[in-house]
Amino acid sequence: MTARSVYLETFGCQMNELDSELVAGQLTALGYRMTPEQSDADILLYNTCSVRDLAEQKVRSRLGEVRLRKQNEPNLVVGVMGCMAERDGEAMYRQFPVVDLLCGPAELDKLPGLIDNAVRTRASLEGETAHEKSAKETALQGDSSRRSSTLAAAADSLEMLDLSRAVSPTDHSGSAYVRITRGCNKFCTYCVVPHTRGAEIHRPPDHIVDECKKLEQAGVLEITLLGQTVNHYRYEHGASVTIDGVTQPQKGRSFTGGHTRDPLAGANTTPFADLLKRIQRLRFVTSYPRDFGDDVLEVIRDSPRMCRYLHIPVQSGSDSVLKRMNRGYTVEQYLDFIDRAKAHLHQPELGRPLTLASDIIVGFCGETEDDFRQTVDLLERVRFKNNFIFKYSPRPGTTAFGRLDDDVPHEVKKRRCNELMAVQQRISDEVSQEQIGLEFDVFVEGVSVKERKKRKAANGAIALTVGGRDASEPAEPLPVEGPIQMSARTDGDLITVFDCPQGMAPDDLVGTIRRVRIDDAKGLTLSATLL
């Protein structure tokens, strides 16, 4: 029997990207064949995000498009994974009858069973009425989470999804994501994540380190640790249980240590700072500003392996808005952290400047013009290298939805968003200009986006991607006319481009760390010479 083919499309955040990678590996190990083309697939999976409206609209569009195809291919299996599935629940079946299965982000270990049941059901019901074909497969966390109802959930096989990760030297381009926490305990009023991904769960440190070592052995040089609030990580060894030989994750217990080391850390506890000491070249996202102790900053400062880049969402420069968002800190506390971070980590004279990134929501409920001006002032004060700036849109399933008036007119949101992006663009340009003349060790990611577009348009050639070629295209020789522009990142997450030396293949550079000198800067892109 020919292996069933699966098309998996991912929407939204880095957590979703990692989830999709792990799911694809699990399905491949079970004999399924992953395909990059929807038209070639027997099974269509959409890994969804509910944080931004645009991501949701894309998913709804995909489901609308596949409806016509399924009329001609009734055995086609369509699945929705991730936060939209968890938030909307079985109501999604009524809105999109084309969907055959739903799987929440905390139930991904159940996905192969759901797919198998759906495939068998579609085959057994062939020729039956549309009503009889309504059998659906569902795995959602719901209100009674098996993941977070106890300190260490009995029989939590979700951890095995990470532990069983298979990596070969050809599966990556020198970098990889590793999850250290799941879920979130913050309950910001605009955010759906605690409701869709559940309470904060911390993975055992040995599991994380072993996964990183496995990736290192496969040639990965740079690892990004993932979590909604990674700096909350604190694993209490005496509080865990072992089931079938596997130590289980445990429910998160945050501390508010401020400047200090975790006051509850002891011989039987691994705090975030101690975890960082055990891992190679890495960066991490996303952090929470209130609970970021100096011990973590000291580890980053003292380790040449640690990237000098912090993504610390602030969301607003107004205390009144932050309070309505339930962010749990003031602007003064945020700026205190920024000052501490710069004092510990900003060393441009050593070629290691600290760069900062953030998230900002404009037009949140009740935001006045004065509130907005305070946000502009904060950008000028902190000087982020980039910001992810969004207009507020009410998200179903959040605390703010239906409880706080979305009272800022759309045109006002649009104006504020455009103005803030213009301010950030100017600051980003200035930050980039400050790098000219400096030398950096950069991590080479692949052929640049500009180069891929140029070569494809000029030659009708394959689209060059990280690792040399698009996985959906047959391998062909790279075009040789002119130098090939490569793309890399500094440890401060600044995009850097340089020409591949004559006589060297681009693939020989991908996934390596190289020394460059910055010659020019335009926007968020640095132009460099390979040394």
Coordinates of C-alpha atoms in Angstrom, one line a residue:
M1 CA 0.0 0.0 0.0
T2 CA 1.3 3.4 -1.0
A3 CA 2.1 5.6 2.0
R4 CA -0.5 8.3 2.6
S5 CA 0.8 11.8 1.9
V6 CA 0.4 14.7 4.3
Y7 CA 0.4 18.4 3.6
L8 CA 1.1 20.5 6.8
E9 CA 0.9 24.3 6.7
T10 CA 1.8 26.4 9.7
F11 CA 0.4 29.8 10.7
G12 CA 1.6 32.1 13.5
C13 CA 4.4 31.9 16.0
Q14 CA 7.7 30.0 16.5
M15 CA 5.9 27.7 18.9
N16 CA 3.7 26.6 16.1
E17 CA 6.7 26.1 13.8
L18 CA 8.3 23.7 16.4
D19 CA 5.0 21.9 16.9
S20 CA 4.7 21.3 13.2
E21 CA 8.3 20.1 13.0
L22 CA 7.7 17.6 15.8
V23 CA 4.3 16.4 14.3
A24 CA 5.9 16.0 10.8
G25 CA 8.7 13.9 12.4
Q26 CA 6.2 11.8 14.3
L27 CA 4.0 11.1 11.2
T28 CA 7.1 10.3 9.0
A29 CA 8.2 7.8 11.6
L30 CA 4.8 6.1 11.3
G31 CA 5.1 5.8 7.6
Y32 CA 3.3 8.9 6.3
R33 CA 4.9 10.9 3.5
M34 CA 5.1 14.7 3.9
T35 CA 4.6 16.7 0.8
P36 CA 5.0 20.4 0.1
E37 CA 2.1 20.5 -2.4
Q38 CA -1.6 20.5 -1.2
S39 CA -2.7 18.9 -4.5
D40 CA -0.5 15.8 -3.9
A41 CA -1.8 15.2 -0.3
D42 CA -4.4 12.8 1.0
I43 CA -4.4 14.6 4.3
L44 CA -4.4 18.3 4.8
L45 CA -3.3 19.7 8.2
Y46 CA -3.4 23.4 9.2
N47 CA -1.6 24.4 12.4
T48 CA -3.4 27.5 13.5
C49 CA -2.8 30.6 15.6
S50 CA -5.4 32.8 17.4
V51 CA -3.2 35.6 18.5
R52 CA -3.6 37.7 15.4
D53 CA -6.7 38.1 13.2
L54 CA -4.7 37.9 10.0
A55 CA -3.5 34.4 10.8
E56 CA -7.0 33.3 11.4
Q57 CA -8.3 34.8 8.2
K58 CA -5.7 32.9 6.2
V59 CA -6.8 29.6 7.8
R60 CA -10.5 30.4 7.0
S61 CA -9.5 31.1 3.5
R62 CA -7.7 27.8 3.1
L63 CA -10.7 25.9 4.5
G64 CA -12.9 27.7 2.0
E65 CA -10.6 26.8 -0.9
V66 CA -10.5 23.1 0.1
R67 CA -14.3 22.8 0.3
L68 CA -14.6 22.5 -3.5
R69 CA -11.9 19.9 -3.7
K70 CA -13.5 17.7 -1.1
Q71 CA -16.7 17.6 -3.1
N72 CA -14.7 15.7 -5.7
E73 CA -12.5 13.8 -3.2
P74 CA -14.7 12.8 -0.3
N75 CA -12.0 10.6 1.2
L76 CA -9.7 13.7 1.6
V77 CA -9.0 14.2 5.3
V78 CA -8.8 17.8 6.6
G79 CA -7.5 18.6 10.1
V80 CA -7.2 21.8 12.1
M81 CA -4.5 21.8 14.8
G82 CA -3.4 24.5 17.3
C83 CA -5.0 27.4 19.0
M84 CA -8.0 28.0 16.7
A85 CA -9.0 24.3 17.2
E86 CA -8.8 24.6 21.0
R87 CA -10.6 28.0 21.2
D88 CA -13.4 27.4 18.8
G89 CA -13.9 23.7 19.6
E90 CA -16.5 21.7 17.9
A91 CA -18.3 24.8 16.7
M92 CA -15.6 24.8 14.0
Y93 CA -17.3 21.6 12.6
R94 CA -20.5 23.6 12.1
Q95 CA -18.8 26.6 10.5
F96 CA -16.5 24.5 8.3
P97 CA -18.1 21.1 7.6
V98 CA -15.1 20.3 5.5
V99 CA -13.0 19.8 8.7
D100 CA -12.7 16.1 9.8
L101 CA -10.5 16.4 12.9
L102 CA -9.6 19.0 15.6
C103 CA -6.5 18.7 17.7
G104 CA -5.5 21.3 20.4
P105 CA -1.8 22.3 21.0
A106 CA -1.8 20.4 24.3
E107 CA -3.0 17.2 22.6
L108 CA -0.7 16.8 19.7
D109 CA 0.5 13.4 20.8
K110 CA -3.0 12.2 20.0
L111 CA -2.8 13.4 16.4
P112 CA -1.7 10.2 14.7
G113 CA -4.6 8.3 16.2
L114 CA -7.0 11.0 15.1
I115 CA -5.7 10.8 11.6
D116 CA -5.9 7.1 11.4
N117 CA -9.4 7.0 12.7
A118 CA -10.4 9.8 10.3
V119 CA -8.9 7.9 7.3
R120 CA -10.7 4.7 8.3
T121 CA -14.0 6.5 8.8
R122 CA -13.8 8.3 5.5
A123 CA -13.2 4.9 3.7
S124 CA -15.9 3.0 5.6
L125 CA -18.5 5.7 4.9
E126 CA -17.8 6.1 1.2
G127 CA -21.1 6.2 -0.6
E128 CA -23.1 7.0 2.5
T129 CA -25.2 10.2 2.9
A130 CA -23.7 13.5 3.9
H131 CA -25.3 13.2 7.4
E132 CA -23.7 9.8 8.0
K133 CA -20.4 11.2 7.0
S134 CA -20.4 13.7 9.8
A135 CA -18.3 11.5 12.2
K136 CA -15.5 13.7 13.5
E137 CA -12.3 13.1 15.4
T138 CA -11.5 15.5 18.3
A139 CA -8.8 15.9 20.9
L140 CA -9.1 19.2 22.8
Q141 CA -7.9 20.3 26.2
G142 CA -11.1 21.9 27.3
D143 CA -11.7 23.1 30.8
S144 CA -10.3 20.0 32.5
S145 CA -6.8 19.9 31.3
R146 CA -5.0 16.6 31.7
R147 CA -1.8 18.6 31.2
S148 CA -2.2 21.1 34.1
S149 CA -4.7 19.7 36.6
T150 CA -1.9 18.3 38.7
L151 CA 1.7 19.2 39.4
A152 CA 2.9 16.5 37.1
A153 CA 0.1 15.1 35.0
A154 CA -0.2 11.3 35.2
A155 CA 0.5 9.7 31.8
D156 CA 1.4 12.9 30.0
S157 CA 2.6 11.5 26.7
L158 CA 2.9 14.9 25.2
E159 CA 6.5 15.1 26.5
M160 CA 7.3 12.1 24.3
L161 CA 6.6 14.2 21.3
D162 CA 9.7 16.3 22.1
L163 CA 11.8 13.4 23.4
S164 CA 11.2 11.3 20.3
R165 CA 12.4 14.1 18.0
A166 CA 14.5 12.6 15.2
V167 CA 17.2 14.9 13.6
S168 CA 19.5 14.1 10.8
P169 CA 22.3 16.3 9.5
T170 CA 20.2 17.1 6.5
D171 CA 17.1 18.2 8.5
H172 CA 18.3 21.7 9.4
S173 CA 20.5 24.6 8.4
G174 CA 22.5 24.7 11.6
S175 CA 19.8 26.2 13.8
A176 CA 16.8 24.7 15.7
Y177 CA 14.1 25.4 18.3
V178 CA 13.8 23.6 21.6
R179 CA 10.8 24.0 23.9
I180 CA 11.5 24.5 27.6
T181 CA 8.0 25.5 28.8
R182 CA 4.5 25.0 27.6
G183 CA 1.5 27.3 28.3
C184 CA 1.3 30.5 30.2
N185 CA 0.1 31.7 33.7
K186 CA -0.1 35.4 32.9
F187 CA -3.7 35.9 31.6
C188 CA -3.1 39.2 29.9
T189 CA -6.5 40.4 29.0
Y190 CA -5.9 40.6 25.2
C191 CA -4.2 37.1 24.9
V192 CA -5.8 33.8 24.3
V193 CA -2.7 31.6 24.9
P194 CA -3.5 30.6 28.6
H195 CA -6.9 29.5 27.4
T196 CA -5.7 27.5 24.4
R197 CA -2.3 26.2 25.5
G198 CA -3.1 25.8 29.2
A199 CA -1.2 26.5 32.4
E200 CA 2.6 26.9 32.4
I201 CA 4.4 23.6 32.4
H202 CA 8.2 23.3 32.7
R203 CA 10.1 20.4 31.1
P204 CA 12.8 18.5 33.0
P205 CA 16.2 20.1 32.5
D206 CA 17.9 16.8 31.6
H207 CA 15.3 16.3 28.8
I208 CA 16.1 19.8 27.4
V209 CA 19.9 19.3 27.6
D210 CA 19.7 15.8 26.0
E211 CA 17.6 17.2 23.2
C212 CA 20.1 20.0 22.6
K213 CA 23.0 17.5 22.6
K214 CA 21.1 15.4 20.0
L215 CA 20.8 18.5 17.8
E216 CA 24.4 19.4 18.3
Q217 CA 25.5 15.9 17.2
A218 CA 23.4 16.4 14.1
G219 CA 25.3 19.6 13.3
V220 CA 23.1 22.3 14.9
L221 CA 25.2 25.2 16.1
E222 CA 22.5 27.6 17.3
I223 CA 19.5 26.8 19.5
T224 CA 16.6 29.0 20.3
L225 CA 14.8 28.2 23.5
L226 CA 11.0 28.7 23.3
G227 CA 8.3 29.5 25.8
Q228 CA 5.7 32.1 26.4
T229 CA 7.7 33.3 29.3
V230 CA 11.1 31.5 29.2
N231 CA 12.7 33.3 32.1
H232 CA 10.0 31.9 34.4
Y233 CA 11.6 28.5 34.0
R234 CA 12.3 26.8 37.3
Y235 CA 12.2 23.1 37.7
E236 CA 11.8 21.5 41.2
H237 CA 13.3 18.0 41.0
G238 CA 11.6 16.7 44.1
A239 CA 8.2 17.7 42.8
S240 CA 8.2 15.5 39.7
V241 CA 7.0 12.0 39.0
T242 CA 8.3 9.3 36.7
I243 CA 5.9 7.3 34.5
D244 CA 7.1 4.4 32.4
G245 CA 10.6 5.6 32.9
V246 CA 9.9 9.1 31.7
T247 CA 10.2 12.1 34.1
Q248 CA 7.1 14.3 33.5
P249 CA 7.0 18.1 33.1
Q250 CA 5.6 20.0 36.1
K251 CA 3.3 22.9 36.6
G252 CA 5.0 26.2 36.7
R253 CA 5.5 28.3 39.9
S254 CA 6.7 31.7 39.0
F255 CA 8.8 33.9 41.3
T256 CA 9.0 37.7 41.4
G257 CA 12.7 38.0 42.2
G258 CA 13.3 41.3 40.4
H259 CA 17.0 42.0 40.5
T260 CA 17.9 39.0 42.6
R261 CA 18.4 35.3 42.1
D262 CA 15.3 33.1 42.4
P263 CA 14.8 33.1 46.2
L264 CA 13.3 29.6 46.1
A265 CA 16.2 28.1 44.1
G266 CA 18.2 25.5 46.0
A267 CA 20.1 22.2 45.6
N268 CA 17.0 20.5 44.2
T269 CA 15.9 23.3 41.9
T270 CA 17.1 24.3 38.4
P271 CA 16.3 27.9 37.7
F272 CA 16.5 29.5 34.2
A273 CA 20.1 30.8 34.8
D274 CA 21.4 27.4 35.6
L275 CA 19.7 25.8 32.6
L276 CA 21.4 28.4 30.3
K277 CA 24.8 27.4 31.6
R278 CA 24.3 23.9 30.3
I279 CA 23.6 24.7 26.7
Q280 CA 25.7 25.8 23.7
R281 CA 25.3 28.9 21.5
L282 CA 21.7 30.0 21.9
R283 CA 19.1 32.7 22.1
F284 CA 15.7 32.6 23.7
V285 CA 12.2 34.0 23.2
T286 CA 9.9 35.2 24.7
S287 CA 10.8 36.8 28.1
Y288 CA 8.7 38.5 30.7
P289 CA 10.2 41.8 32.0
R290 CA 9.1 41.7 35.6
D291 CA 10.8 38.4 36.6
F292 CA 14.1 38.8 34.9
G293 CA 16.8 38.4 37.6
D294 CA 20.4 39.6 37.4
D295 CA 21.6 36.0 37.6
V296 CA 20.3 35.4 34.1
L297 CA 22.0 38.6 32.8
E298 CA 25.3 37.5 34.4
V299 CA 25.2 34.2 32.7
I300 CA 24.6 35.9 29.3
R301 CA 27.4 38.4 30.0
D302 CA 29.9 35.7 31.1
S303 CA 29.3 33.3 28.3
P304 CA 30.5 33.9 24.7
R305 CA 28.0 31.2 23.6
M306 CA 25.0 33.4 24.6
C307 CA 23.5 35.7 22.0
R308 CA 23.2 39.4 23.1
Y309 CA 19.6 39.7 22.0
L310 CA 16.5 40.0 24.2
H311 CA 12.9 40.0 23.0
I312 CA 11.0 41.6 25.9
P313 CA 7.4 42.6 24.9
V314 CA 6.3 45.8 26.6
Q315 CA 3.0 46.2 24.8
S316 CA 2.4 49.8 25.8
G317 CA 4.2 52.8 27.3
S318 CA 1.3 53.8 29.5
D319 CA 0.7 52.5 33.0
S320 CA -3.0 52.8 32.7
V321 CA -3.1 50.7 29.5
L322 CA -0.7 48.1 31.0
K323 CA -3.0 47.8 34.0
R324 CA -6.0 47.2 31.7
M325 CA -3.9 44.6 29.9
N326 CA -3.1 42.9 33.2
R327 CA 0.6 42.9 32.3
G328 CA 1.7 43.0 36.0
Y329 CA 4.4 45.7 35.8
T330 CA 4.7 49.4 35.3
V331 CA 6.7 51.4 32.7
E332 CA 9.2 52.3 35.5
Q333 CA 9.8 48.6 36.2
Y334 CA 10.2 47.8 32.6
L335 CA 12.7 50.6 32.1
D336 CA 14.6 49.5 35.3
F337 CA 15.0 46.1 33.6
I338 CA 16.2 47.7 30.4
D339 CA 18.8 49.7 32.3
R340 CA 20.0 46.6 34.1
A341 CA 20.2 44.6 30.8
K342 CA 22.3 47.4 29.1
A343 CA 24.6 47.7 32.1
H344 CA 25.3 44.0 32.0
L345 CA 25.3 43.3 28.3
H346 CA 25.9 46.3 26.1
Q347 CA 29.6 46.1 25.0
P348 CA 29.9 47.6 21.5
E349 CA 33.6 48.2 22.1
L350 CA 34.0 44.4 22.2
G351 CA 31.9 43.8 19.2
R352 CA 29.0 42.6 21.4
P353 CA 26.3 45.3 21.6
L354 CA 23.0 44.4 23.2
T355 CA 20.1 44.6 20.9
L356 CA 16.5 44.6 22.0
A357 CA 13.2 43.8 20.4
S358 CA 9.6 44.1 21.6
D359 CA 5.9 43.7 20.9
I360 CA 3.5 46.7 21.0
I361 CA -0.3 46.8 20.7
V362 CA -1.7 50.2 19.7
G363 CA -5.4 51.2 20.2
F364 CA -6.1 48.9 23.1
C365 CA -9.3 49.5 25.0
G366 CA -9.4 53.0 26.5
E367 CA -6.0 54.1 25.0
T368 CA -6.0 57.9 24.9
E369 CA -3.8 60.1 22.7
D370 CA -1.7 60.8 25.8
D371 CA -1.3 57.0 26.4
F372 CA -0.1 56.7 22.8
R373 CA 2.4 59.5 23.2
Q374 CA 3.9 57.8 26.2
T375 CA 4.4 54.7 24.0
V376 CA 6.2 56.9 21.5
D377 CA 8.4 58.3 24.2
L378 CA 9.3 54.7 25.4
L379 CA 10.5 53.8 21.9
E380 CA 12.7 56.9 21.9
R381 CA 14.0 56.0 25.4
V382 CA 14.8 52.3 24.8
R383 CA 15.8 52.3 21.1
F384 CA 14.7 48.8 20.2
K385 CA 16.4 47.4 17.1
N386 CA 12.9 46.3 15.9
N387 CA 9.3 46.1 17.1
F388 CA 6.4 44.0 16.2
I389 CA 3.6 46.6 16.2
F390 CA 0.0 45.6 15.8
K391 CA -3.4 47.3 15.9
Y392 CA -5.6 45.9 18.7
S393 CA -8.4 43.6 17.5
P394 CA -10.7 41.8 20.0
R395 CA -9.9 38.1 20.1
P396 CA -12.7 35.7 21.1
G397 CA -11.8 33.7 24.2
T398 CA -9.8 36.5 25.8
T399 CA -10.7 38.3 29.0
A400 CA -11.0 41.6 27.2
F401 CA -13.5 40.2 24.6
G402 CA -16.9 41.3 25.7
R403 CA -15.7 42.9 29.0
L404 CA -13.7 45.9 27.8
D405 CA -15.0 48.3 25.2
D406 CA -13.1 48.3 21.9
D407 CA -13.6 52.1 21.9
V408 CA -10.6 53.3 19.8
P409 CA -11.9 53.9 16.2
H410 CA -10.2 51.9 13.5
E411 CA -8.9 55.0 11.7
V412 CA -7.3 56.2 14.9
K413 CA -5.7 52.8 15.4
K414 CA -4.4 52.9 11.9
R415 CA -2.9 56.3 12.3
R416 CA -1.2 55.5 15.5
C417 CA 0.1 52.2 14.1
N418 CA 1.6 53.9 11.1
E419 CA 3.1 56.7 13.2
L420 CA 4.7 54.3 15.6
M421 CA 6.1 52.1 12.8
A422 CA 7.7 55.3 11.2
V423 CA 9.3 56.1 14.6
Q424 CA 10.6 52.6 14.9
Q425 CA 11.9 52.5 11.3
R426 CA 14.0 55.6 12.0
I427 CA 15.4 54.1 15.2
S428 CA 16.1 50.8 13.4
D429 CA 18.0 52.7 10.7
E430 CA 20.0 54.5 13.4
V431 CA 20.8 51.3 15.3
S432 CA 22.0 49.7 12.0
Q433 CA 24.2 52.7 11.1
E434 CA 25.9 52.3 14.5
Q435 CA 27.2 48.9 13.5
I436 CA 29.2 50.2 10.5
G437 CA 32.9 49.5 11.0
L438 CA 32.4 46.8 13.7
E439 CA 33.3 43.1 13.3
F440 CA 31.0 40.3 14.3
D441 CA 30.8 36.6 14.3
V442 CA 27.6 35.8 12.3
F443 CA 25.6 32.6 11.9
V444 CA 25.1 31.9 8.2
E445 CA 21.5 31.0 7.5
G446 CA 21.4 30.6 3.7
V447 CA 21.1 32.4 0.4
S448 CA 19.5 35.8 0.9
V449 CA 15.9 36.6 0.0
K450 CA 17.0 39.2 -2.5
E451 CA 19.3 36.7 -4.1
R452 CA 16.6 34.1 -4.4
K453 CA 14.2 36.5 -6.0
K454 CA 16.8 37.8 -8.4
R455 CA 18.0 34.4 -9.6
K456 CA 14.6 33.0 -10.0
A457 CA 13.3 36.0 -12.0
A458 CA 16.4 36.2 -14.2
N459 CA 16.9 32.5 -14.9
G460 CA 13.6 30.8 -14.2
A461 CA 15.8 28.7 -11.8
I462 CA 14.8 27.0 -8.7
A463 CA 14.1 29.2 -5.6
L464 CA 17.2 29.1 -3.5
T465 CA 16.4 28.7 0.2
V466 CA 18.2 28.0 3.4
G467 CA 20.4 25.0 2.7
G468 CA 20.6 25.7 -1.0
R469 CA 17.3 24.8 -2.6
D470 CA 13.6 24.6 -2.1
A471 CA 12.6 21.2 -0.8
S472 CA 9.7 21.1 -3.3
E473 CA 12.0 21.4 -6.3
P474 CA 14.4 18.8 -7.9
A475 CA 18.1 19.4 -7.1
E476 CA 19.7 21.4 -9.9
P477 CA 23.1 23.2 -10.1
L478 CA 23.0 26.7 -8.7
P479 CA 23.2 29.6 -11.2
V480 CA 26.8 30.8 -11.4
E481 CA 26.5 34.2 -12.9
G482 CA 27.9 36.8 -10.5
P483 CA 28.5 36.4 -6.7
I484 CA 25.8 34.8 -4.6
Q485 CA 24.6 36.9 -1.7
M486 CA 24.4 35.0 1.6
S487 CA 22.3 35.9 4.6
A488 CA 23.4 35.6 8.2
R489 CA 22.6 37.0 11.7
T490 CA 24.7 38.5 14.4
D491 CA 24.3 37.2 17.9
G492 CA 22.2 40.4 18.4
D493 CA 19.8 39.2 15.7
L494 CA 20.8 41.8 13.1
I495 CA 20.4 40.5 9.5
T496 CA 23.7 40.6 7.7
V497 CA 24.4 39.9 4.0
F498 CA 27.7 39.3 2.2
D499 CA 28.9 37.7 -1.0
C500 CA 29.8 34.1 -1.1
P501 CA 33.6 33.9 -2.0
Q502 CA 34.4 32.7 -5.5
G503 CA 35.0 29.0 -5.7
M504 CA 33.0 28.3 -2.5
A505 CA 29.6 26.6 -2.6
P506 CA 26.8 28.4 -0.6
D507 CA 26.0 25.1 1.1
D508 CA 29.5 25.0 2.6
L509 CA 28.7 28.2 4.4
V510 CA 25.2 27.5 5.6
G511 CA 25.0 26.6 9.3
T512 CA 28.5 27.9 10.1
I513 CA 29.8 30.8 12.1
R514 CA 31.9 33.3 10.2
R515 CA 33.7 36.6 11.0
V516 CA 32.5 39.6 9.0
R517 CA 33.1 43.4 8.9
I518 CA 30.1 45.7 8.5
D519 CA 30.6 48.1 5.6
D520 CA 27.1 49.6 5.1
A521 CA 23.6 49.5 6.5
K522 CA 20.2 50.0 5.1
G523 CA 17.1 49.6 7.2
L524 CA 17.4 46.4 9.2
T525 CA 20.0 44.9 6.9
L526 CA 23.7 45.2 7.3
S527 CA 26.1 44.7 4.4
A528 CA 29.4 43.0 5.2
T529 CA 32.6 41.6 3.9
L530 CA 33.6 38.1 4.9
L531 CA 37.0 38.1 6.7

